[in-house]
Coordinates of C-alpha atoms and ligand atoms in Angstrom, one line a residue:
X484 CA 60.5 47.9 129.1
X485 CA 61.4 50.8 131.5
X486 CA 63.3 49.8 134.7
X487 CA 63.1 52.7 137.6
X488 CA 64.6 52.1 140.7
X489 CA 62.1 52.4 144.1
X490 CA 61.7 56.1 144.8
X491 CA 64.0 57.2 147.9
X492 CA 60.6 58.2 149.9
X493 CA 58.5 55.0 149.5
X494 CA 58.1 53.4 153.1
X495 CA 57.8 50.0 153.9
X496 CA 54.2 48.5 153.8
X497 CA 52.4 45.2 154.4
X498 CA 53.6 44.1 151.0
X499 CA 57.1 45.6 151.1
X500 CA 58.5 42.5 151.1
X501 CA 56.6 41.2 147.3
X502 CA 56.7 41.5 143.9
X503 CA 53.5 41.8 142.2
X504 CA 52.9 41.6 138.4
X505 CA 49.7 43.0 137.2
X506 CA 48.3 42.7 133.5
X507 CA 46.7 45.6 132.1
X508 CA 48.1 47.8 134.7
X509 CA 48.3 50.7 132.3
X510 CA 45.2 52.3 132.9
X511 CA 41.5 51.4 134.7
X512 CA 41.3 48.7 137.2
X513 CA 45.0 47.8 136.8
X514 CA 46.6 51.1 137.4
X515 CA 44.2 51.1 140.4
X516 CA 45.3 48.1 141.8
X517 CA 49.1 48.5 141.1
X518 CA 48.8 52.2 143.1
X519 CA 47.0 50.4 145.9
X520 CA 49.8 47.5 146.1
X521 CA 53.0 50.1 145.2
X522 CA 51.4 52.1 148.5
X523 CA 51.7 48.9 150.7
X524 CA 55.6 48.9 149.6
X525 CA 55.3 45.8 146.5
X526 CA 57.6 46.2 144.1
X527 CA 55.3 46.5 141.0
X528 CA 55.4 45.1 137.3
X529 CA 52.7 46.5 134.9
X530 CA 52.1 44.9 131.5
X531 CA 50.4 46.2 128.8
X532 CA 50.3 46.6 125.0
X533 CA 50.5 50.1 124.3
X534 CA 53.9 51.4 125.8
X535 CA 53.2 54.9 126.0
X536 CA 50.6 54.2 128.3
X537 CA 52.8 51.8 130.2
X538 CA 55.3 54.6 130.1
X539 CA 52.4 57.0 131.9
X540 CA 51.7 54.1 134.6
X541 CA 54.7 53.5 135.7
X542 CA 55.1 57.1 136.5
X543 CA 52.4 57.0 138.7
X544 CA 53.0 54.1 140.2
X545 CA 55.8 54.4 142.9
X546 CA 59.1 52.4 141.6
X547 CA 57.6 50.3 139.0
X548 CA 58.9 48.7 135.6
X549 CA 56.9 48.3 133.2
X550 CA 56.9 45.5 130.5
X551 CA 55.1 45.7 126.9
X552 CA 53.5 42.3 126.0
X553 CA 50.2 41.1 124.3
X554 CA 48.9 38.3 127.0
X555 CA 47.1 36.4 124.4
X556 CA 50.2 35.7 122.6
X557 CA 52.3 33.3 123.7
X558 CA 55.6 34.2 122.3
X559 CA 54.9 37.5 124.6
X560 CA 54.3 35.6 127.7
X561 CA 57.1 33.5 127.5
X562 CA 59.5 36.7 126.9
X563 CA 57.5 38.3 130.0
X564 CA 58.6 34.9 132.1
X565 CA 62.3 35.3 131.0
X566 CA 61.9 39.2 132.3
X567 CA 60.6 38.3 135.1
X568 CA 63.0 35.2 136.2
X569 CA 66.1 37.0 134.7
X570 CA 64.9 40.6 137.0
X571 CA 63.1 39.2 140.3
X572 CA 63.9 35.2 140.2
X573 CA 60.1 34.8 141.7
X574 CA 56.5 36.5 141.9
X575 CA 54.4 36.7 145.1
X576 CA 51.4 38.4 143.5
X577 CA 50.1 37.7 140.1
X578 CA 47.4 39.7 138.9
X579 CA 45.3 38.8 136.2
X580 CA 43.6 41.8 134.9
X581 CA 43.9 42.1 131.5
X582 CA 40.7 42.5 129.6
X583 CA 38.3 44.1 126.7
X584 CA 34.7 44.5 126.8
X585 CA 32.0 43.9 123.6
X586 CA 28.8 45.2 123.9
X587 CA 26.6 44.0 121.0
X588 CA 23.7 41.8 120.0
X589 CA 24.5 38.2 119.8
X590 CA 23.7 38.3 116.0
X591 CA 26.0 41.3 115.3
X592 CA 28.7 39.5 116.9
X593 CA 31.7 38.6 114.8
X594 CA 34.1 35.9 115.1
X595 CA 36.6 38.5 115.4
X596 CA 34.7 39.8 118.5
X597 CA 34.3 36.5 119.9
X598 CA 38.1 35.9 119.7
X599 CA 39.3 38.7 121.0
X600 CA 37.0 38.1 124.1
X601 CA 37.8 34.9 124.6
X602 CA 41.7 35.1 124.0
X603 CA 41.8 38.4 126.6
X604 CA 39.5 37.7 128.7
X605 CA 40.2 33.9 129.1
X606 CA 42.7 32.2 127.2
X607 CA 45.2 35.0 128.7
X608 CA 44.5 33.7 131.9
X609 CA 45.8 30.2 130.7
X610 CA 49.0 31.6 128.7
X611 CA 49.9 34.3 131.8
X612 CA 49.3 31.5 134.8
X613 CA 51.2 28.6 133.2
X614 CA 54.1 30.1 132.4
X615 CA 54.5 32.5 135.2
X616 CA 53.1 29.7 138.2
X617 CA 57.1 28.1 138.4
X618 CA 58.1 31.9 139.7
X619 CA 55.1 31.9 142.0
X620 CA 56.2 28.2 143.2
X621 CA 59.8 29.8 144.4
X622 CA 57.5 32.7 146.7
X623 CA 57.2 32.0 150.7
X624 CA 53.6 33.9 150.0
X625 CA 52.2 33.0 146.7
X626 CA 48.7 34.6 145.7
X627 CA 47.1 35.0 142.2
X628 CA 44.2 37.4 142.3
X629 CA 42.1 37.6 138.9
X630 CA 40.1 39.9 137.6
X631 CA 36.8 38.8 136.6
X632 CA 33.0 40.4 136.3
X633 CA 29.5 39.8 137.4
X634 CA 29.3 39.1 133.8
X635 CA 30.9 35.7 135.3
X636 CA 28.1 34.8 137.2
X637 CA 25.1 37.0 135.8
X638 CA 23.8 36.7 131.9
X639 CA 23.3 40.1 130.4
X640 CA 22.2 40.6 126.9
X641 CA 24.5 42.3 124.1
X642 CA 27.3 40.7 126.3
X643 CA 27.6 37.0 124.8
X644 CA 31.3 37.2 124.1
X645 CA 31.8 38.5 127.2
X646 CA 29.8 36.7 129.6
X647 CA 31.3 33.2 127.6
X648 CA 34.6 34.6 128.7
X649 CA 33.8 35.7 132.4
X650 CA 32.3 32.4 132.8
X651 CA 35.0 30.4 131.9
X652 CA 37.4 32.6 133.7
X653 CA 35.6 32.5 136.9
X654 CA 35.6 28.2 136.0
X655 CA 38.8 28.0 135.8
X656 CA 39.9 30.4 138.4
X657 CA 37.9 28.2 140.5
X658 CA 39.7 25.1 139.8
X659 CA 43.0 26.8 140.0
X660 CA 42.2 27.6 143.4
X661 CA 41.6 23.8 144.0
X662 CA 44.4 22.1 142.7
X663 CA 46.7 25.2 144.0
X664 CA 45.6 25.1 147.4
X665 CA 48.0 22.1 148.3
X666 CA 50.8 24.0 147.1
X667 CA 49.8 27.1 149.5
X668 CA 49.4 29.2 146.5
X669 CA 45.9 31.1 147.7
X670 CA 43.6 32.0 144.4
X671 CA 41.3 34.7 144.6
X672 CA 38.6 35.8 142.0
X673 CA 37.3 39.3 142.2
X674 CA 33.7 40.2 140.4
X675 CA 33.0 44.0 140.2
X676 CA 30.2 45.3 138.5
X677 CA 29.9 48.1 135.8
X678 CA 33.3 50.3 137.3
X679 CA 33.9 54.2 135.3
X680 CA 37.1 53.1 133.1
X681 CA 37.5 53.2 129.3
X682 CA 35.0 50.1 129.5
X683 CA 32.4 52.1 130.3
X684 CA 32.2 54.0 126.8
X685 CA 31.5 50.2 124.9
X686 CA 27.3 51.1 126.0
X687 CA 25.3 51.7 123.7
X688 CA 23.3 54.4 126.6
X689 CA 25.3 57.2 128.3
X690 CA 26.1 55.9 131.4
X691 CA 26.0 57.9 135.0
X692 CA 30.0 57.3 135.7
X693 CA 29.4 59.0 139.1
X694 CA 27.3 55.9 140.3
X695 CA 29.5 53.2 139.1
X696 CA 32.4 51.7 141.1
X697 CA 35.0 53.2 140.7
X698 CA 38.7 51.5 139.8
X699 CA 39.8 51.9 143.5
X700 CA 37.2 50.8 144.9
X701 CA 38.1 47.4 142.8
X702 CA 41.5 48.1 143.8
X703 CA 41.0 47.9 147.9
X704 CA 38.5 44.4 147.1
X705 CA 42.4 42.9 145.8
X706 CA 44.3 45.1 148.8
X707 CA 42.3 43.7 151.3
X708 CA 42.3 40.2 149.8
X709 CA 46.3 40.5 149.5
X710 CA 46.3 41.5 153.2
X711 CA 44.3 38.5 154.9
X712 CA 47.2 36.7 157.0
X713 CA 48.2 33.4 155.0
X714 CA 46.5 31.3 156.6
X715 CA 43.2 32.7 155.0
X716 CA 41.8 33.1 151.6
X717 CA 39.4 35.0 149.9
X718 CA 37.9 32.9 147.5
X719 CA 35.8 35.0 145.9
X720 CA 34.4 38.7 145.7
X721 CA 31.3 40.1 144.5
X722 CA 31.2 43.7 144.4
X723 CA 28.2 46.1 142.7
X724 CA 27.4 49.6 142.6
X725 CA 25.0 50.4 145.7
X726 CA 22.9 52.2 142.9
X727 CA 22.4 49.3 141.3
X728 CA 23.4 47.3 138.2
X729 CA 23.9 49.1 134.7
X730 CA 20.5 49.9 133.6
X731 CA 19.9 52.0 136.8
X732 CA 22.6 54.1 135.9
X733 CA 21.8 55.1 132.7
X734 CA 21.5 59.0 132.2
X735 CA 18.6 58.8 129.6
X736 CA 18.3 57.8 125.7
X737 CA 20.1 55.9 123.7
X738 CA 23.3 56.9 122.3
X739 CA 23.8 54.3 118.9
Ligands
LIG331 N1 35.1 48.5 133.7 C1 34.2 47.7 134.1 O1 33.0 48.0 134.1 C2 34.6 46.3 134.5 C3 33.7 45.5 135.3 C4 34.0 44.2 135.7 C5 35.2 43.7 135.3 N2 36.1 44.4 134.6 C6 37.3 43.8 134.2 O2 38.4 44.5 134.8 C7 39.6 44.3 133.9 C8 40.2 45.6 133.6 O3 39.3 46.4 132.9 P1 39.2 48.0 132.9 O4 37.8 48.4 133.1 O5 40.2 48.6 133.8 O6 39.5 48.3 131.3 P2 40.5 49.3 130.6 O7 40.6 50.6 131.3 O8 40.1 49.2 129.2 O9 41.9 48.6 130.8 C9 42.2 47.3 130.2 C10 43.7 47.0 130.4 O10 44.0 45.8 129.9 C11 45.1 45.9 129.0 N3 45.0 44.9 127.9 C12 43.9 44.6 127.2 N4 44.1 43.6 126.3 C13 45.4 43.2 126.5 C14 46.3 42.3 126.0 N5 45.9 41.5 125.0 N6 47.6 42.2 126.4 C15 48.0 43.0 127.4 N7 47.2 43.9 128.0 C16 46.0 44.0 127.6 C17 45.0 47.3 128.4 O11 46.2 47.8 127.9 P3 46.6 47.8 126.3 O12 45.3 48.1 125.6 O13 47.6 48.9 126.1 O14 47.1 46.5 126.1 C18 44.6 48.0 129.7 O15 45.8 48.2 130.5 C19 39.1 43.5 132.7 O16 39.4 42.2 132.8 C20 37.6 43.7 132.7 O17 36.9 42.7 132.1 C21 35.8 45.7 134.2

């Protein structure tokens, strides 16, 4: 845990008035995003596992605090609620980034692999937004945006684990939003496609990084969704490279 104070020059933004809690906000996407919503004015919580790299983040991420916890493990999330209750006393924004990425042949996949896809990529979700939701309850302008994939919508091969897990995230993100809604707590699912972070080097191809998304472009989908007025919700984004998917990216042979 490293508690800064806001820096002295940070103005006030469109979110200056939230606090916004992003898992896996140590690098990639996350980072992306918490940069995006630290430059509207949010005060910003980034969790992670490896504290160095928490340490890093929240140095470049204006006035943040960063908190080390494993969201697959539930003794962590409960620890990251008491934080959070004891430090803010509510959440506005709850981002639920937190992920890994296997790329392998169905029959190469390991019940290890499967696990860790399912608990990151899915059962996190579960363990983060149950225990966090009674802090988002007490915010006048409640929103949980969560990270998803195409890989939620759209089978791709040597990605069972992974598409299982986006599948059943984007599920029950979609439920979420329906029994939420009469609460006013708006529930958004972004879906990028293949995006140049440390995901990128799980291929088994070298990949063109230059004509994948990039994590800010991921990161003004959530700004812009954070921004709508209240009274409107993104449901759901679906954002690809303009090259194309994957395969059109790829710089030539195979690398494995
Ligand atoms: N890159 C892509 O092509 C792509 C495309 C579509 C969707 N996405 C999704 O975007 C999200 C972010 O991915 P990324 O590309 O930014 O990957 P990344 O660069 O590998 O970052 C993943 C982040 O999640 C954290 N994390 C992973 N497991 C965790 C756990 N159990 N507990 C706490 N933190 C954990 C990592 O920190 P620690 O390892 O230190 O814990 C790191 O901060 C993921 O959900 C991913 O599925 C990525």
């Amino acid at each position: 845990m490293n508690l800064k104070s806001p820096t002295p020059d940070s103005k006030p933004g469109r979110l200056a008035d939230r606090v916004a809690l992003i898992t896996g906000g140590s690098r990639g996407i996350g980072l992306a995003i918490a940069q995006a919503c630290a430059r509207e004015g949010a005060q910003l919580i980034v969790v992670g596992r490896d504290r160095k790299a928490l340490d890093n983040a929240a140095k470049r991420v204006s006035g943040a605090v960063s908190f080390a916890a494993d969201v697959t493990d539930e003794s962590d999330v409960r620890r990251l609620f008491q934080f959070m209750q004891r430090q803010f006393g509510r959440l506005d924004i709850l981002v639920n980034n937190a992920g890994v990425f296997i790329y392998k042949p169905f029959t190469r996949t390991t019940l290890s692999d499967w696990n860790r896809n399912l608990g990151s990529n899915l059962t996190s979700l579960f363990l983060v937004t149950q225990a966090l939701l009674p802090l988002l309850e007490r915010s006048s302008k409640p929103h949980i945006v969560n990270i998803l994939s195409i890989a939620g919508r759209v089978a791709f091969p040597k990605c069972s684990a992974y598409c299982a897990s986006k599948f059943g995230a984007l599920g029950f993100t979609r439920v979420l939003a329906k029994e939420l809604r009469p609460k006013g707590i708006r529930v958004t699912a972004i879906l990028p496609g293949a995006t140049s972070t440390r995901m990128a080097d799980e291929f088994d191809f070298p990949v063109d990084r230059k004509k994948l998304l990039q994590p800010e472009d991921v990161a003004e989908a959530a700004r812009a969704a954070m921004l709508q007025p209240a009274r409107a919700t993104v449901d759901e984004i679906f954002l690809t490279p303009s090259q194309g998917d994957i395969a059109a990216t790829t710089k030539g042979k195979k690398r494995r």
